[in-house]
mmCIF file of C-alpha atoms and ligand atoms in Angstrom:
data_model
loop_
_atom_site.group_PDB
_atom_site.id
_atom_site.type_symbol
_atom_site.label_atom_id
_atom_site.label_comp_id
_atom_site.label_asym_id
_atom_site.label_seq_id
_atom_site.Cartn_x
_atom_site.Cartn_y
_atom_site.Cartn_z
ATOM 1 C CA MET A 88 -13.247 230.471 49.088
ATOM 2 C CA LYS A 89 -13.884 234.250 49.855
ATOM 3 C CA ARG A 90 -13.966 235.624 53.382
ATOM 4 C CA ILE A 91 -17.666 238.022 53.943
ATOM 5 C CA LEU A 92 -16.720 240.730 56.223
ATOM 6 C CA THR A 93 -19.990 242.540 57.404
ATOM 7 C CA GLN A 94 -17.786 245.221 60.172
ATOM 8 C CA ILE A 95 -15.427 247.180 57.514
ATOM 9 C CA LYS A 96 -12.844 248.401 60.133
ATOM 10 C CA LYS A 97 -10.287 249.345 57.235
ATOM 11 C CA PHE A 98 -11.211 251.004 54.201
ATOM 12 C CA GLN A 99 -7.878 250.347 51.326
ATOM 13 C CA TYR A 100 -8.966 247.185 49.864
ATOM 14 C CA PHE A 101 -9.236 249.180 46.779
ATOM 15 C CA TYR A 102 -5.579 250.353 46.701
ATOM 16 C CA PRO A 103 -3.396 251.525 45.445
ATOM 17 C CA TYR A 104 -4.100 254.596 45.193
ATOM 18 C CA THR A 105 -1.995 257.758 43.864
ATOM 19 C CA VAL A 106 -0.372 259.977 46.391
ATOM 20 C CA ALA A 107 -1.524 263.012 46.017
ATOM 21 C CA ILE A 108 0.245 266.085 48.217
ATOM 22 C CA VAL A 109 -2.485 268.632 48.897
ATOM 23 C CA GLY A 110 -2.950 272.224 50.496
ATOM 24 C CA ALA A 111 -2.954 275.433 50.282
ATOM 25 C CA GLN A 112 -1.876 278.954 51.914
ATOM 26 C CA SER A 113 -4.619 281.206 53.719
ATOM 27 C CA LYS A 114 -4.316 284.563 55.487
ATOM 28 C CA ASN A 115 -2.029 282.727 58.365
ATOM 29 C CA LEU A 116 -1.357 279.442 57.422
ATOM 30 C CA ILE A 117 0.242 277.645 54.677
ATOM 31 C CA ASN A 118 0.003 273.903 54.839
ATOM 32 C CA TYR A 119 -0.049 270.566 53.333
ATOM 33 C CA MET A 120 -1.056 267.090 53.082
ATOM 34 C CA ALA A 121 -1.172 263.341 51.791
ATOM 35 C CA CYS A 122 -4.152 262.798 49.946
ATOM 36 C CA ALA A 123 -5.384 259.185 48.351
ATOM 37 C CA TRP A 124 -8.612 259.958 48.371
ATOM 38 C CA HIS A 125 -9.128 262.231 45.639
ATOM 39 C CA THR A 126 -11.096 261.760 42.226
ATOM 40 C CA ALA A 127 -11.712 263.518 39.368
ATOM 41 C CA LEU A 128 -15.546 264.666 38.996
ATOM 42 C CA SER A 129 -16.443 266.267 35.472
ATOM 43 C CA PHE A 130 -14.371 266.628 32.424
ATOM 44 C CA ASP A 131 -15.693 269.728 31.330
ATOM 45 C CA PRO A 132 -15.590 272.210 33.526
ATOM 46 C CA PRO A 133 -12.715 270.350 34.678
ATOM 47 C CA LEU A 134 -13.660 269.140 38.308
ATOM 48 C CA PHE A 135 -11.240 267.255 41.181
ATOM 49 C CA GLY A 136 -12.053 266.384 44.454
ATOM 50 C CA ILE A 137 -10.486 265.947 47.122
ATOM 51 C CA LEU A 138 -11.712 264.063 50.615
ATOM 52 C CA ILE A 139 -10.550 265.708 54.274
ATOM 53 C CA SER A 140 -11.078 264.370 57.778
ATOM 54 C CA LYS A 141 -11.706 267.340 59.845
ATOM 55 C CA LYS A 142 -9.206 266.685 61.632
ATOM 56 C CA ARG A 143 -6.638 267.728 59.435
ATOM 57 C CA LEU A 144 -4.858 271.203 59.808
ATOM 58 C CA THR A 145 -5.646 271.483 55.800
ATOM 59 C CA HIS A 146 -9.364 270.807 56.282
ATOM 60 C CA GLN A 147 -9.138 274.176 58.167
ATOM 61 C CA VAL A 148 -6.645 276.073 55.382
ATOM 62 C CA ILE A 149 -8.079 274.873 52.634
ATOM 63 C CA SER A 150 -12.067 276.189 54.150
ATOM 64 C CA GLU A 151 -10.191 279.465 54.802
ATOM 65 C CA ALA A 152 -8.141 279.619 51.688
ATOM 66 C CA ARG A 153 -11.139 278.755 49.380
ATOM 67 C CA GLU A 154 -8.527 277.233 47.041
ATOM 68 C CA PHE A 155 -5.944 274.570 46.760
ATOM 69 C CA THR A 156 -3.245 272.705 44.856
ATOM 70 C CA VAL A 157 -2.960 268.752 43.961
ATOM 71 C CA ASN A 158 0.449 267.828 43.690
ATOM 72 C CA PHE A 159 1.197 263.747 42.179
ATOM 73 C CA ILE A 160 4.959 263.053 43.121
ATOM 74 C CA GLY A 161 7.333 260.105 41.937
ATOM 75 C CA ALA A 162 7.807 257.317 43.726
ATOM 76 C CA GLU A 163 11.793 259.194 44.328
ATOM 77 C CA LYS A 164 9.260 261.525 46.255
ATOM 78 C CA VAL A 165 7.817 258.876 48.921
ATOM 79 C CA LYS A 166 9.623 260.399 52.243
ATOM 80 C CA LEU A 167 7.671 263.368 51.065
ATOM 81 C CA SER A 168 4.375 261.564 51.465
ATOM 82 C CA ALA A 169 5.570 260.222 55.183
ATOM 83 C CA GLN A 170 6.306 263.399 56.279
ATOM 84 C CA MET A 171 3.463 265.348 54.357
ATOM 85 C CA GLY A 172 1.054 262.056 55.584
ATOM 86 C CA ARG A 173 2.248 261.139 59.125
ATOM 87 C CA LYS A 174 2.923 264.233 60.542
ATOM 88 C CA SER A 175 0.706 267.291 61.431
ATOM 89 C CA GLY A 176 0.387 270.888 60.903
ATOM 90 C CA HIS A 177 -0.915 271.673 63.852
ATOM 91 C CA ASP A 178 1.994 270.548 65.732
ATOM 92 C CA THR A 179 4.761 271.913 63.622
ATOM 93 C CA ASP A 180 5.828 273.465 60.425
ATOM 94 C CA LYS A 181 6.019 270.711 57.414
ATOM 95 C CA ILE A 182 6.825 272.847 55.179
ATOM 96 C CA LYS A 183 10.049 274.437 56.776
ATOM 97 C CA GLU A 184 10.563 271.674 59.243
ATOM 98 C CA PHE A 185 11.013 269.230 55.847
ATOM 99 C CA GLN A 186 12.092 271.743 53.689
ATOM 100 C CA VAL A 187 9.305 271.574 50.629
ATOM 101 C CA LYS A 188 10.066 273.215 47.840
ATOM 102 C CA LEU A 189 7.169 274.944 46.439
ATOM 103 C CA SER A 190 6.395 277.727 43.807
ATOM 104 C CA PRO A 191 4.109 280.318 42.694
ATOM 105 C CA SER A 192 0.720 279.240 40.952
ATOM 106 C CA LYS A 193 -0.406 280.847 38.139
ATOM 107 C CA ILE A 194 -4.098 281.971 39.071
ATOM 108 C CA ILE A 195 -4.495 281.024 42.645
ATOM 109 C CA ASN A 196 -2.381 282.397 45.644
ATOM 110 C CA SER A 197 -1.523 278.939 46.876
ATOM 111 C CA PRO A 198 1.182 277.169 45.724
ATOM 112 C CA VAL A 199 2.297 274.424 44.003
ATOM 113 C CA VAL A 200 4.772 271.288 45.202
ATOM 114 C CA GLU A 201 8.085 272.329 42.747
ATOM 115 C CA GLU A 202 8.873 268.176 43.186
ATOM 116 C CA SER A 203 5.451 267.065 41.307
ATOM 117 C CA TYR A 204 5.575 265.568 38.049
ATOM 118 C CA VAL A 205 1.969 266.898 37.760
ATOM 119 C CA SER A 206 0.039 270.164 39.938
ATOM 120 C CA PHE A 207 -3.513 271.162 39.875
ATOM 121 C CA GLU A 208 -4.457 275.160 40.613
ATOM 122 C CA CYS A 209 -8.222 274.453 41.683
ATOM 123 C CA LYS A 210 -10.746 276.902 43.235
ATOM 124 C CA VAL A 211 -12.752 275.713 45.916
ATOM 125 C CA THR A 212 -16.853 275.237 44.043
ATOM 126 C CA ASP A 213 -18.260 272.774 47.060
ATOM 127 C CA ILE A 214 -17.735 271.512 50.512
ATOM 128 C CA ARG A 215 -19.836 268.687 51.154
ATOM 129 C CA ALA A 216 -19.799 266.062 54.558
ATOM 130 C CA TYR A 217 -19.414 262.556 53.714
ATOM 131 C CA GLY A 218 -19.422 260.759 56.797
ATOM 132 C CA ASP A 219 -16.294 261.862 58.666
ATOM 133 C CA HIS A 220 -14.609 262.954 55.524
ATOM 134 C CA ASP A 221 -15.550 266.488 53.845
ATOM 135 C CA LEU A 222 -15.574 266.569 50.027
ATOM 136 C CA PHE A 223 -14.214 269.392 48.314
ATOM 137 C CA VAL A 224 -14.578 270.229 45.059
ATOM 138 C CA GLY A 225 -12.141 272.319 42.953
ATOM 139 C CA GLU A 226 -12.377 273.641 39.654
ATOM 140 C CA VAL A 227 -8.851 273.317 38.161
ATOM 141 C CA LEU A 228 -8.616 276.532 36.518
ATOM 142 C CA ALA A 229 -4.319 275.480 35.612
ATOM 143 C CA LEU A 230 -2.339 272.533 35.567
ATOM 144 C CA HIS A 231 1.856 272.632 35.636
ATOM 145 C CA GLU A 232 3.409 269.657 34.079
ATOM 146 C CA GLU A 233 6.595 268.670 33.911
ATOM 147 C CA GLU A 234 8.566 267.961 30.257
ATOM 148 C CA ASN A 235 8.151 265.053 28.513
ATOM 149 C CA ALA A 236 5.752 263.127 31.296
ATOM 150 C CA PHE A 237 2.842 263.093 29.415
ATOM 151 C CA SER A 238 2.284 262.033 25.728
ATOM 152 C CA GLU A 239 0.290 264.364 23.498
ATOM 153 C CA GLU A 240 -2.876 262.458 23.963
ATOM 154 C CA GLY A 241 -2.312 263.111 27.735
ATOM 155 C CA VAL A 242 -1.152 259.760 28.818
ATOM 156 C CA LEU A 243 1.567 258.997 31.589
ATOM 157 C CA ASN A 244 4.518 258.257 30.236
ATOM 158 C CA PRO A 245 5.901 255.291 31.978
ATOM 159 C CA GLY A 246 9.171 255.562 30.724
ATOM 160 C CA LYS A 247 9.905 258.917 32.706
ATOM 161 C CA ILE A 248 7.566 258.772 35.326
ATOM 162 C CA ARG A 249 7.106 256.058 38.366
ATOM 163 C CA PRO A 250 3.820 257.316 40.514
ATOM 164 C CA LEU A 251 4.253 256.869 43.762
ATOM 165 C CA LEU A 252 1.187 254.414 44.563
ATOM 166 C CA TYR A 253 0.115 253.922 48.353
ATOM 167 C CA LEU A 254 -1.142 250.307 50.014
ATOM 168 C CA GLY A 255 -2.636 251.490 53.123
ATOM 169 C CA SER A 256 -0.427 251.879 56.332
ATOM 170 C CA ASP A 257 3.145 253.077 54.937
ATOM 171 C CA PHE A 258 3.103 250.885 52.378
ATOM 172 C CA TYR A 259 4.109 252.522 48.903
ATOM 173 C CA ILE A 260 4.792 250.711 45.745
ATOM 174 C CA THR A 261 4.851 252.245 41.727
ATOM 175 C CA ILE A 262 4.960 250.782 38.612
ATOM 176 C CA ASN A 263 6.738 248.159 36.463
ATOM 177 C CA PRO A 264 6.894 250.190 33.257
ATOM 178 C CA ASP A 265 7.315 247.131 31.353
ATOM 179 C CA SER A 266 4.161 246.138 32.200
ATOM 180 C CA LEU A 267 2.248 248.206 29.765
ATOM 181 C CA GLN A 268 0.158 247.476 27.166
ATOM 182 C CA HIS A 269 -1.462 249.080 24.097
ATOM 183 C CA VAL A 270 -4.582 247.062 24.410
ATOM 184 C CA PHE A 271 -7.607 247.611 21.314
ATOM 185 C CA PRO A 272 -11.239 245.962 21.357
ATOM 186 C CA ASP A 273 -11.218 244.061 18.099
HETATM 187 C C1 FMN B 328 -0.520 258.063 51.718
HETATM 188 C C2 FMN B 328 -1.207 259.113 52.776
HETATM 189 C C3 FMN B 328 -2.554 259.489 52.232
HETATM 190 C C4 FMN B 328 -3.543 260.181 53.162
HETATM 191 N N1 FMN B 328 -4.469 260.155 52.217
HETATM 192 C C5 FMN B 328 -5.750 261.022 52.946
HETATM 193 C C6 FMN B 328 -6.987 261.615 52.558
HETATM 194 O O1 FMN B 328 -7.314 261.345 51.381
HETATM 195 N N2 FMN B 328 -7.525 262.093 53.415
HETATM 196 C C7 FMN B 328 -7.209 262.724 54.962
HETATM 197 O O2 FMN B 328 -8.127 262.889 55.073
HETATM 198 N N3 FMN B 328 -6.195 262.160 55.391
HETATM 199 C C8 FMN B 328 -5.052 261.411 54.802
HETATM 200 N N4 FMN B 328 -4.180 261.212 54.936
HETATM 201 C C9 FMN B 328 -3.175 261.002 56.517
HETATM 202 C C10 FMN B 328 -3.208 262.540 56.625
HETATM 203 O O3 FMN B 328 -2.052 263.346 55.559
HETATM 204 C C11 FMN B 328 -2.663 262.981 57.733
HETATM 205 O O4 FMN B 328 -3.568 263.072 58.767
HETATM 206 C C12 FMN B 328 -1.553 264.170 58.069
HETATM 207 O O5 FMN B 328 -0.999 264.660 58.935
HETATM 208 C C13 FMN B 328 -2.405 265.899 57.899
HETATM 209 O O6 FMN B 328 -1.843 266.690 58.183
HETATM 210 P P1 FMN B 328 -2.417 267.971 58.323
HETATM 211 O O7 FMN B 328 -3.424 268.208 59.386
HETATM 212 O O8 FMN B 328 -1.517 269.084 58.738
HETATM 213 O O9 FMN B 328 -3.695 268.679 57.417
HETATM 214 C C14 FMN B 328 -2.933 259.568 54.558
HETATM 215 C C15 FMN B 328 -2.028 259.789 54.744
HETATM 216 C C16 FMN B 328 -1.185 259.376 54.145
HETATM 217 C C17 FMN B 328 0.624 258.449 54.702
#
């Protein structure tokens, strides 16, 4: 028997989602937050979307900067996700308080988060409202990848990287590399 709900109070039944730390540096502000609602939108040109509530300081900073970085972190960096995702830059300077290590981008002004296994530098191409979140679309202008994190084909190396996966609320999990399968249709 399946339970059927017509009033959706939680919207995380499709998790786990990989955790990205997203943010930007505008003229006066630098701020990053945890983001689970993100998606690739186009391969050519490479477009990446992130969904951000208007309440977040990160919304303001990316809107001003017209650029952002997307930074994927390993499961060992789970505390960083809680710090960036449960505290707001409206109340505290998270970069200073949690001593987040940033490094310069190649093309845009906003830095990438150093402790990531892969980061995207994105230039905003569109901002569109969808209900209580806004979709920020960014063209990926540069990609920073940790050595040996990906194969030649760009497939994540599960022997080296355990991506941080979010289950909702304050729960996280990661992959089991022993479950890897290389599968063909025939
Ligand atoms: C793992 C995780 C994922 C999150 N994903 C999103 C998201 O996709 N979009 C969003 O608007 N908020 C998301 N949040 C909430 C923001 O990260 C949180 O409200 C943060 O404090 C906002 O910081 P800011 O006000 O400094 O921008 C997430 C929180 C966590 C812990």
